[in-house]
Amino acid sequence: MVSDTDLKNKIVCIVGLGYVGCPLAEAFSNHFHTIGFDINEKKIKKLKENGYKFDITSDPTTIKQADFVIIAVPTPVTKSKQPDLTPVVSAAEIVGKNLKHGAIVVLESTVYPGVSEDIMAPILEKQSGLKVGAGFKIGYSPERVNPGDTEHTIDKITKVVSGMDAESTEQLSQLYGTITNVYKAENIKVAESAKVIENIQRDLNIALMNELSLIFHKMNINTR
């Protein structure tokens, strides 16, 4: 395992270069050798034209270099309003097939409590042939970046972080602590729950404001 507290010379790999993964890779590239991986060839080509400091690739074998692998893929909902974990499962399969012994795999995608340990970890074990806790470790740190929000950027938010044990929690706290403020959650399920609560609170606030706006509009009250 990555047991030393000195993160120098560690390699970070971000899997999924969307509105969450790309800024994350950019932030980590200021401190570590960082690899940005995505399966979308068109996206890779476009990103390479922007002159980022991190390595940009669609070659999954580069994941084998990483001491920390951060999965930041989308989690859409199905037509029946159920969470679609297909991107998370696919990413975990790719990472598992290319997992370095001793690495820590962190999920950042929005998921319900239990996904990291009950779904992601077994896939990683199956694909890598390694055992969680012995061959690799896992953690969770929910993404908290809104698309187009230039005010609440990664360096200005508090990042909730948790590993599967005290050692991995401390290592992830140090890792994320190089780019932003960190709050250590009690365990992975608590960190996953925090993301669910945050999303519900945001959605309720938006819904309330929309309802009030409709009511005030009928009363000729300008909400702007």
PDB file of C-alpha atoms in Angstrom:
ATOM      1  CA  MET A   1       0.000   0.000   0.000  1.00  0.00           C
ATOM      2  CA  VAL A   2       0.965   3.636  -0.358  1.00  0.00           C
ATOM      3  CA  SER A   3       1.939   3.954   3.292  1.00  0.00           C
ATOM      4  CA  ASP A   4       4.252   6.932   3.346  1.00  0.00           C
ATOM      5  CA  THR A   5       2.811  10.322   4.175  1.00  0.00           C
ATOM      6  CA  ASP A   6       4.972  12.028   1.593  1.00  0.00           C
ATOM      7  CA  LEU A   7       3.000  12.256  -1.631  1.00  0.00           C
ATOM      8  CA  LYS A   8       5.968  13.360  -3.680  1.00  0.00           C
ATOM      9  CA  ASN A   9       6.381  11.402  -6.912  1.00  0.00           C
ATOM     10  CA  LYS A  10       2.925   9.850  -6.655  1.00  0.00           C
ATOM     11  CA  ILE A  11       0.900   9.625  -9.865  1.00  0.00           C
ATOM     12  CA  VAL A  12      -2.782  10.540 -10.093  1.00  0.00           C
ATOM     13  CA  CYS A  13      -5.132   9.322 -12.819  1.00  0.00           C
ATOM     14  CA  ILE A  14      -8.531  10.887 -13.455  1.00  0.00           C
ATOM     15  CA  VAL A  15     -10.951   8.581 -15.277  1.00  0.00           C
ATOM     16  CA  GLY A  16     -13.582  10.642 -17.088  1.00  0.00           C
ATOM     17  CA  LEU A  17     -12.708  14.089 -18.435  1.00  0.00           C
ATOM     18  CA  GLY A  18     -16.028  15.893 -18.253  1.00  0.00           C
ATOM     19  CA  TYR A  19     -16.921  19.092 -16.396  1.00  0.00           C
ATOM     20  CA  VAL A  20     -15.810  17.419 -13.142  1.00  0.00           C
ATOM     21  CA  GLY A  21     -12.808  15.357 -14.188  1.00  0.00           C
ATOM     22  CA  CYS A  22     -11.079  17.905 -16.390  1.00  0.00           C
ATOM     23  CA  PRO A  23     -10.799  20.718 -13.779  1.00  0.00           C
ATOM     24  CA  LEU A  24      -9.821  18.086 -11.210  1.00  0.00           C
ATOM     25  CA  ALA A  25      -6.996  16.811 -13.405  1.00  0.00           C
ATOM     26  CA  GLU A  26      -5.886  20.373 -14.052  1.00  0.00           C
ATOM     27  CA  ALA A  27      -5.779  21.124 -10.324  1.00  0.00           C
ATOM     28  CA  PHE A  28      -3.819  17.986  -9.453  1.00  0.00           C
ATOM     29  CA  SER A  29      -1.385  18.588 -12.324  1.00  0.00           C
ATOM     30  CA  ASN A  30      -0.034  21.578 -10.392  1.00  0.00           C
ATOM     31  CA  HIS A  31       1.271  19.180  -7.742  1.00  0.00           C
ATOM     32  CA  PHE A  32       1.566  15.706  -9.266  1.00  0.00           C
ATOM     33  CA  HIS A  33       2.208  13.866 -12.479  1.00  0.00           C
ATOM     34  CA  THR A  34      -1.412  13.566 -13.574  1.00  0.00           C
ATOM     35  CA  ILE A  35      -3.016  11.386 -16.237  1.00  0.00           C
ATOM     36  CA  GLY A  36      -6.407  12.216 -17.696  1.00  0.00           C
ATOM     37  CA  PHE A  37      -8.160   9.199 -19.236  1.00  0.00           C
ATOM     38  CA  ASP A  38     -11.357   9.104 -21.288  1.00  0.00           C
ATOM     39  CA  ILE A  39     -12.801   6.637 -23.788  1.00  0.00           C
ATOM     40  CA  ASN A  40     -14.170   9.413 -26.006  1.00  0.00           C
ATOM     41  CA  GLU A  41     -11.624   9.867 -28.804  1.00  0.00           C
ATOM     42  CA  LYS A  42     -13.187  13.129 -30.059  1.00  0.00           C
ATOM     43  CA  LYS A  43     -13.012  14.608 -26.564  1.00  0.00           C
ATOM     44  CA  ILE A  44      -9.398  13.502 -26.186  1.00  0.00           C
ATOM     45  CA  LYS A  45      -8.455  15.147 -29.468  1.00  0.00           C
ATOM     46  CA  LYS A  46     -10.149  18.393 -28.501  1.00  0.00           C
ATOM     47  CA  LEU A  47      -8.607  18.478 -25.028  1.00  0.00           C
ATOM     48  CA  LYS A  48      -5.121  17.912 -26.433  1.00  0.00           C
ATOM     49  CA  GLU A  49      -5.526  21.108 -28.462  1.00  0.00           C
ATOM     50  CA  ASN A  50      -6.087  23.153 -25.282  1.00  0.00           C
ATOM     51  CA  GLY A  51      -2.583  22.750 -23.879  1.00  0.00           C
ATOM     52  CA  TYR A  52      -3.357  21.220 -20.480  1.00  0.00           C
ATOM     53  CA  LYS A  53      -0.432  20.289 -18.257  1.00  0.00           C
ATOM     54  CA  PHE A  54      -1.688  16.781 -17.538  1.00  0.00           C
ATOM     55  CA  ASP A  55      -1.288  13.782 -19.845  1.00  0.00           C
ATOM     56  CA  ILE A  56      -4.427  13.212 -21.931  1.00  0.00           C
ATOM     57  CA  THR A  57      -5.064   9.734 -23.260  1.00  0.00           C
ATOM     58  CA  SER A  58      -7.578   7.095 -24.284  1.00  0.00           C
ATOM     59  CA  ASP A  59      -5.077   4.293 -23.629  1.00  0.00           C
ATOM     60  CA  PRO A  60      -6.314   2.390 -20.532  1.00  0.00           C
ATOM     61  CA  THR A  61      -2.926   0.808 -19.887  1.00  0.00           C
ATOM     62  CA  THR A  62      -1.655   4.179 -18.648  1.00  0.00           C
ATOM     63  CA  ILE A  63      -3.880   3.689 -15.579  1.00  0.00           C
ATOM     64  CA  LYS A  64      -1.362   1.081 -14.400  1.00  0.00           C
ATOM     65  CA  GLN A  65       1.035   3.917 -13.550  1.00  0.00           C
ATOM     66  CA  ALA A  66      -1.284   5.555 -11.031  1.00  0.00           C
ATOM     67  CA  ASP A  67      -1.055   5.401  -7.236  1.00  0.00           C
ATOM     68  CA  PHE A  68      -4.418   7.176  -7.002  1.00  0.00           C
ATOM     69  CA  VAL A  69      -7.200   6.511  -9.522  1.00  0.00           C
ATOM     70  CA  ILE A  70     -10.158   8.883  -9.363  1.00  0.00           C
ATOM     71  CA  ILE A  71     -13.323   7.878 -11.205  1.00  0.00           C
ATOM     72  CA  ALA A  72     -15.335  10.941 -12.228  1.00  0.00           C
ATOM     73  CA  VAL A  73     -17.892   9.661 -14.713  1.00  0.00           C
ATOM     74  CA  PRO A  74     -21.521  10.814 -15.020  1.00  0.00           C
ATOM     75  CA  THR A  75     -24.431   9.004 -13.339  1.00  0.00           C
ATOM     76  CA  PRO A  76     -27.539   9.821 -15.374  1.00  0.00           C
ATOM     77  CA  VAL A  77     -31.044   8.574 -14.604  1.00  0.00           C
ATOM     78  CA  THR A  78     -33.096   6.204 -16.715  1.00  0.00           C
ATOM     79  CA  LYS A  79     -36.512   6.997 -18.200  1.00  0.00           C
ATOM     80  CA  SER A  80     -38.023   5.362 -15.128  1.00  0.00           C
ATOM     81  CA  LYS A  81     -36.053   7.783 -12.927  1.00  0.00           C
ATOM     82  CA  GLN A  82     -33.687   5.073 -11.674  1.00  0.00           C
ATOM     83  CA  PRO A  83     -29.937   5.779 -11.325  1.00  0.00           C
ATOM     84  CA  ASP A  84     -27.983   4.503 -14.307  1.00  0.00           C
ATOM     85  CA  LEU A  85     -24.744   3.075 -12.958  1.00  0.00           C
ATOM     86  CA  THR A  86     -23.572   1.850 -16.364  1.00  0.00           C
ATOM     87  CA  PRO A  87     -20.787   4.494 -16.659  1.00  0.00           C
ATOM     88  CA  VAL A  88     -19.547   3.694 -13.140  1.00  0.00           C
ATOM     89  CA  VAL A  89     -19.570  -0.055 -13.812  1.00  0.00           C
ATOM     90  CA  SER A  90     -17.788   0.409 -17.153  1.00  0.00           C
ATOM     91  CA  ALA A  91     -15.149   2.670 -15.602  1.00  0.00           C
ATOM     92  CA  ALA A  92     -14.584   0.234 -12.733  1.00  0.00           C
ATOM     93  CA  GLU A  93     -14.082  -2.597 -15.218  1.00  0.00           C
ATOM     94  CA  ILE A  94     -11.498  -0.601 -17.154  1.00  0.00           C
ATOM     95  CA  VAL A  95      -9.698   0.469 -13.979  1.00  0.00           C
ATOM     96  CA  GLY A  96      -9.774  -3.062 -12.567  1.00  0.00           C
ATOM     97  CA  LYS A  97      -8.129  -4.478 -15.684  1.00  0.00           C
ATOM     98  CA  ASN A  98      -5.348  -1.893 -15.351  1.00  0.00           C
ATOM     99  CA  LEU A  99      -4.994  -1.518 -11.583  1.00  0.00           C
ATOM    100  CA  LYS A 100      -1.608  -1.111  -9.942  1.00  0.00           C
ATOM    101  CA  HIS A 101      -1.031  -3.145  -6.791  1.00  0.00           C
ATOM    102  CA  GLY A 102      -1.299  -0.820  -3.803  1.00  0.00           C
ATOM    103  CA  ALA A 103      -3.324   1.869  -5.556  1.00  0.00           C
ATOM    104  CA  ILE A 104      -6.293   3.665  -4.032  1.00  0.00           C
ATOM    105  CA  VAL A 105      -9.390   3.961  -6.222  1.00  0.00           C
ATOM    106  CA  VAL A 106     -11.669   6.894  -5.431  1.00  0.00           C
ATOM    107  CA  LEU A 107     -15.194   7.300  -6.756  1.00  0.00           C
ATOM    108  CA  GLU A 108     -16.395  10.885  -7.249  1.00  0.00           C
ATOM    109  CA  SER A 109     -19.579  10.174  -9.182  1.00  0.00           C
ATOM    110  CA  THR A 110     -22.951  10.906  -7.588  1.00  0.00           C
ATOM    111  CA  VAL A 111     -24.229   7.589  -6.203  1.00  0.00           C
ATOM    112  CA  TYR A 112     -26.455   6.278  -3.455  1.00  0.00           C
ATOM    113  CA  PRO A 113     -24.879   4.956  -0.220  1.00  0.00           C
ATOM    114  CA  GLY A 114     -23.288   1.543  -0.735  1.00  0.00           C
ATOM    115  CA  VAL A 115     -22.242   1.774  -4.381  1.00  0.00           C
ATOM    116  CA  SER A 116     -18.521   2.195  -3.693  1.00  0.00           C
ATOM    117  CA  GLU A 117     -18.262  -0.845  -1.442  1.00  0.00           C
ATOM    118  CA  ASP A 118     -21.035  -3.101  -2.779  1.00  0.00           C
ATOM    119  CA  ILE A 119     -20.753  -2.485  -6.536  1.00  0.00           C
ATOM    120  CA  MET A 120     -17.461  -0.805  -7.437  1.00  0.00           C
ATOM    121  CA  ALA A 121     -15.157  -2.799  -5.136  1.00  0.00           C
ATOM    122  CA  PRO A 122     -16.296  -6.281  -6.305  1.00  0.00           C
ATOM    123  CA  ILE A 123     -15.865  -5.241  -9.947  1.00  0.00           C
ATOM    124  CA  LEU A 124     -12.350  -4.008  -9.217  1.00  0.00           C
ATOM    125  CA  GLU A 125     -11.556  -7.280  -7.436  1.00  0.00           C
ATOM    126  CA  LYS A 126     -12.917  -9.424 -10.268  1.00  0.00           C
ATOM    127  CA  GLN A 127     -11.126  -7.548 -13.037  1.00  0.00           C
ATOM    128  CA  SER A 128      -7.790  -7.085 -11.247  1.00  0.00           C
ATOM    129  CA  GLY A 129      -7.523 -10.388  -9.412  1.00  0.00           C
ATOM    130  CA  LEU A 130      -6.596  -8.375  -6.314  1.00  0.00           C
ATOM    131  CA  LYS A 131      -8.420  -8.236  -2.989  1.00  0.00           C
ATOM    132  CA  VAL A 132      -9.752  -4.959  -1.637  1.00  0.00           C
ATOM    133  CA  GLY A 133      -7.853  -4.038   1.517  1.00  0.00           C
ATOM    134  CA  ALA A 134      -4.846  -6.167   0.573  1.00  0.00           C
ATOM    135  CA  GLY A 135      -4.143  -5.500  -3.109  1.00  0.00           C
ATOM    136  CA  PHE A 136      -5.801  -2.101  -3.330  1.00  0.00           C
ATOM    137  CA  LYS A 137      -8.036   0.231  -1.355  1.00  0.00           C
ATOM    138  CA  ILE A 138     -11.070   2.337  -2.158  1.00  0.00           C
ATOM    139  CA  GLY A 139     -12.467   5.704  -1.137  1.00  0.00           C
ATOM    140  CA  TYR A 140     -15.195   8.190  -1.939  1.00  0.00           C
ATOM    141  CA  SER A 141     -15.134  11.949  -2.401  1.00  0.00           C
ATOM    142  CA  PRO A 142     -18.282  13.414  -3.987  1.00  0.00           C
ATOM    143  CA  GLU A 143     -17.842  15.965  -6.738  1.00  0.00           C
ATOM    144  CA  ARG A 144     -19.189  19.386  -5.769  1.00  0.00           C
ATOM    145  CA  VAL A 145     -18.631  21.400  -8.940  1.00  0.00           C
ATOM    146  CA  ASN A 146     -21.533  22.898 -10.875  1.00  0.00           C
ATOM    147  CA  PRO A 147     -21.203  23.324 -14.665  1.00  0.00           C
ATOM    148  CA  GLY A 148     -20.428  26.934 -15.562  1.00  0.00           C
ATOM    149  CA  ASP A 149     -20.027  28.019 -11.921  1.00  0.00           C
ATOM    150  CA  THR A 150     -16.902  30.180 -11.890  1.00  0.00           C
ATOM    151  CA  GLU A 151     -17.346  31.194  -8.244  1.00  0.00           C
ATOM    152  CA  HIS A 152     -17.422  27.831  -6.452  1.00  0.00           C
ATOM    153  CA  THR A 153     -14.365  26.256  -8.069  1.00  0.00           C
ATOM    154  CA  ILE A 154     -12.496  23.272  -6.621  1.00  0.00           C
ATOM    155  CA  ASP A 155     -10.046  25.386  -4.671  1.00  0.00           C
ATOM    156  CA  LYS A 156     -12.862  27.345  -2.989  1.00  0.00           C
ATOM    157  CA  ILE A 157     -15.018  24.488  -1.734  1.00  0.00           C
ATOM    158  CA  THR A 158     -14.694  21.968   1.085  1.00  0.00           C
ATOM    159  CA  LYS A 159     -14.120  18.467  -0.235  1.00  0.00           C
ATOM    160  CA  VAL A 160     -15.720  15.617   1.693  1.00  0.00           C
ATOM    161  CA  VAL A 161     -13.277  12.687   1.733  1.00  0.00           C
ATOM    162  CA  SER A 162     -13.347   9.164   3.100  1.00  0.00           C
ATOM    163  CA  GLY A 163     -11.318   6.020   2.625  1.00  0.00           C
ATOM    164  CA  MET A 164     -12.163   2.443   3.557  1.00  0.00           C
ATOM    165  CA  ASP A 165      -9.990   2.694   6.662  1.00  0.00           C
ATOM    166  CA  ALA A 166      -8.048   5.254   8.709  1.00  0.00           C
ATOM    167  CA  GLU A 167      -4.902   4.899   6.592  1.00  0.00           C
ATOM    168  CA  SER A 168      -6.603   5.449   3.239  1.00  0.00           C
ATOM    169  CA  THR A 169      -8.696   8.288   4.670  1.00  0.00           C
ATOM    170  CA  GLU A 170      -5.547  10.051   5.797  1.00  0.00           C
ATOM    171  CA  GLN A 171      -3.815   9.511   2.455  1.00  0.00           C
ATOM    172  CA  LEU A 172      -6.802  10.832   0.514  1.00  0.00           C
ATOM    173  CA  SER A 173      -7.095  13.762   2.891  1.00  0.00           C
ATOM    174  CA  GLN A 174      -3.482  14.681   2.167  1.00  0.00           C
ATOM    175  CA  LEU A 175      -3.997  14.193  -1.566  1.00  0.00           C
ATOM    176  CA  TYR A 176      -7.084  16.409  -1.848  1.00  0.00           C
ATOM    177  CA  GLY A 177      -5.609  18.783   0.718  1.00  0.00           C
ATOM    178  CA  THR A 178      -3.057  19.869  -1.885  1.00  0.00           C
ATOM    179  CA  ILE A 179      -5.831  21.421  -4.005  1.00  0.00           C
ATOM    180  CA  THR A 180      -8.612  22.440  -1.580  1.00  0.00           C
ATOM    181  CA  ASN A 181     -10.038  22.305   1.952  1.00  0.00           C
ATOM    182  CA  VAL A 182     -10.913  18.833   3.193  1.00  0.00           C
ATOM    183  CA  TYR A 183     -13.481  17.390   5.589  1.00  0.00           C
ATOM    184  CA  LYS A 184     -12.894  13.785   6.658  1.00  0.00           C
ATOM    185  CA  ALA A 185     -16.132  11.800   6.708  1.00  0.00           C
ATOM    186  CA  GLU A 186     -16.538   8.980   9.218  1.00  0.00           C
ATOM    187  CA  ASN A 187     -16.752   6.342   6.507  1.00  0.00           C
ATOM    188  CA  ILE A 188     -17.529   5.876   2.818  1.00  0.00           C
ATOM    189  CA  LYS A 189     -21.295   5.500   3.267  1.00  0.00           C
ATOM    190  CA  VAL A 190     -21.394   8.760   5.240  1.00  0.00           C
ATOM    191  CA  ALA A 191     -19.552  10.528   2.415  1.00  0.00           C
ATOM    192  CA  GLU A 192     -21.957   9.048  -0.142  1.00  0.00           C
ATOM    193  CA  SER A 193     -24.909  10.136   1.997  1.00  0.00           C
ATOM    194  CA  ALA A 194     -23.570  13.675   2.222  1.00  0.00           C
ATOM    195  CA  LYS A 195     -23.743  13.954  -1.566  1.00  0.00           C
ATOM    196  CA  VAL A 196     -27.331  12.686  -1.632  1.00  0.00           C
ATOM    197  CA  ILE A 197     -28.345  15.240   1.012  1.00  0.00           C
ATOM    198  CA  GLU A 198     -26.611  18.071  -0.831  1.00  0.00           C
ATOM    199  CA  ASN A 199     -28.354  17.233  -4.101  1.00  0.00           C
ATOM    200  CA  ILE A 200     -31.774  16.970  -2.430  1.00  0.00           C
ATOM    201  CA  GLN A 201     -31.289  20.305  -0.672  1.00  0.00           C
ATOM    202  CA  ARG A 202     -30.305  22.005  -3.919  1.00  0.00           C
ATOM    203  CA  ASP A 203     -33.212  20.523  -5.870  1.00  0.00           C
ATOM    204  CA  LEU A 204     -35.722  21.478  -3.176  1.00  0.00           C
ATOM    205  CA  ASN A 205     -34.439  25.056  -3.094  1.00  0.00           C
ATOM    206  CA  ILE A 206     -34.690  25.350  -6.882  1.00  0.00           C
ATOM    207  CA  ALA A 207     -38.208  23.879  -6.868  1.00  0.00           C
ATOM    208  CA  LEU A 208     -39.319  26.246  -4.102  1.00  0.00           C
ATOM    209  CA  MET A 209     -37.967  29.306  -5.906  1.00  0.00           C
ATOM    210  CA  ASN A 210     -39.664  28.224  -9.132  1.00  0.00           C
ATOM    211  CA  GLU A 211     -43.017  27.829  -7.363  1.00  0.00           C
ATOM    212  CA  LEU A 212     -42.684  31.207  -5.668  1.00  0.00           C
ATOM    213  CA  SER A 213     -41.727  32.830  -8.955  1.00  0.00           C
ATOM    214  CA  LEU A 214     -44.890  31.464 -10.621  1.00  0.00           C
ATOM    215  CA  ILE A 215     -47.086  32.679  -7.774  1.00  0.00           C
ATOM    216  CA  PHE A 216     -45.492  36.129  -7.651  1.00  0.00           C
ATOM    217  CA  HIS A 217     -45.740  36.455 -11.431  1.00  0.00           C
ATOM    218  CA  LYS A 218     -49.522  35.989 -11.200  1.00  0.00           C
ATOM    219  CA  MET A 219     -49.573  38.721  -8.548  1.00  0.00           C
ATOM    220  CA  ASN A 220     -47.548  41.055 -10.814  1.00  0.00           C
ATOM    221  CA  ILE A 221     -44.614  40.958  -8.407  1.00  0.00           C
ATOM    222  CA  ASN A 222     -41.261  41.130 -10.198  1.00  0.00           C
ATOM    223  CA  THR A 223     -38.966  38.476  -8.740  1.00  0.00           C
ATOM    224  CA  ARG A 224     -35.980  39.877 -10.559  1.00  0.00           C
TER     225      ARG A 224
END
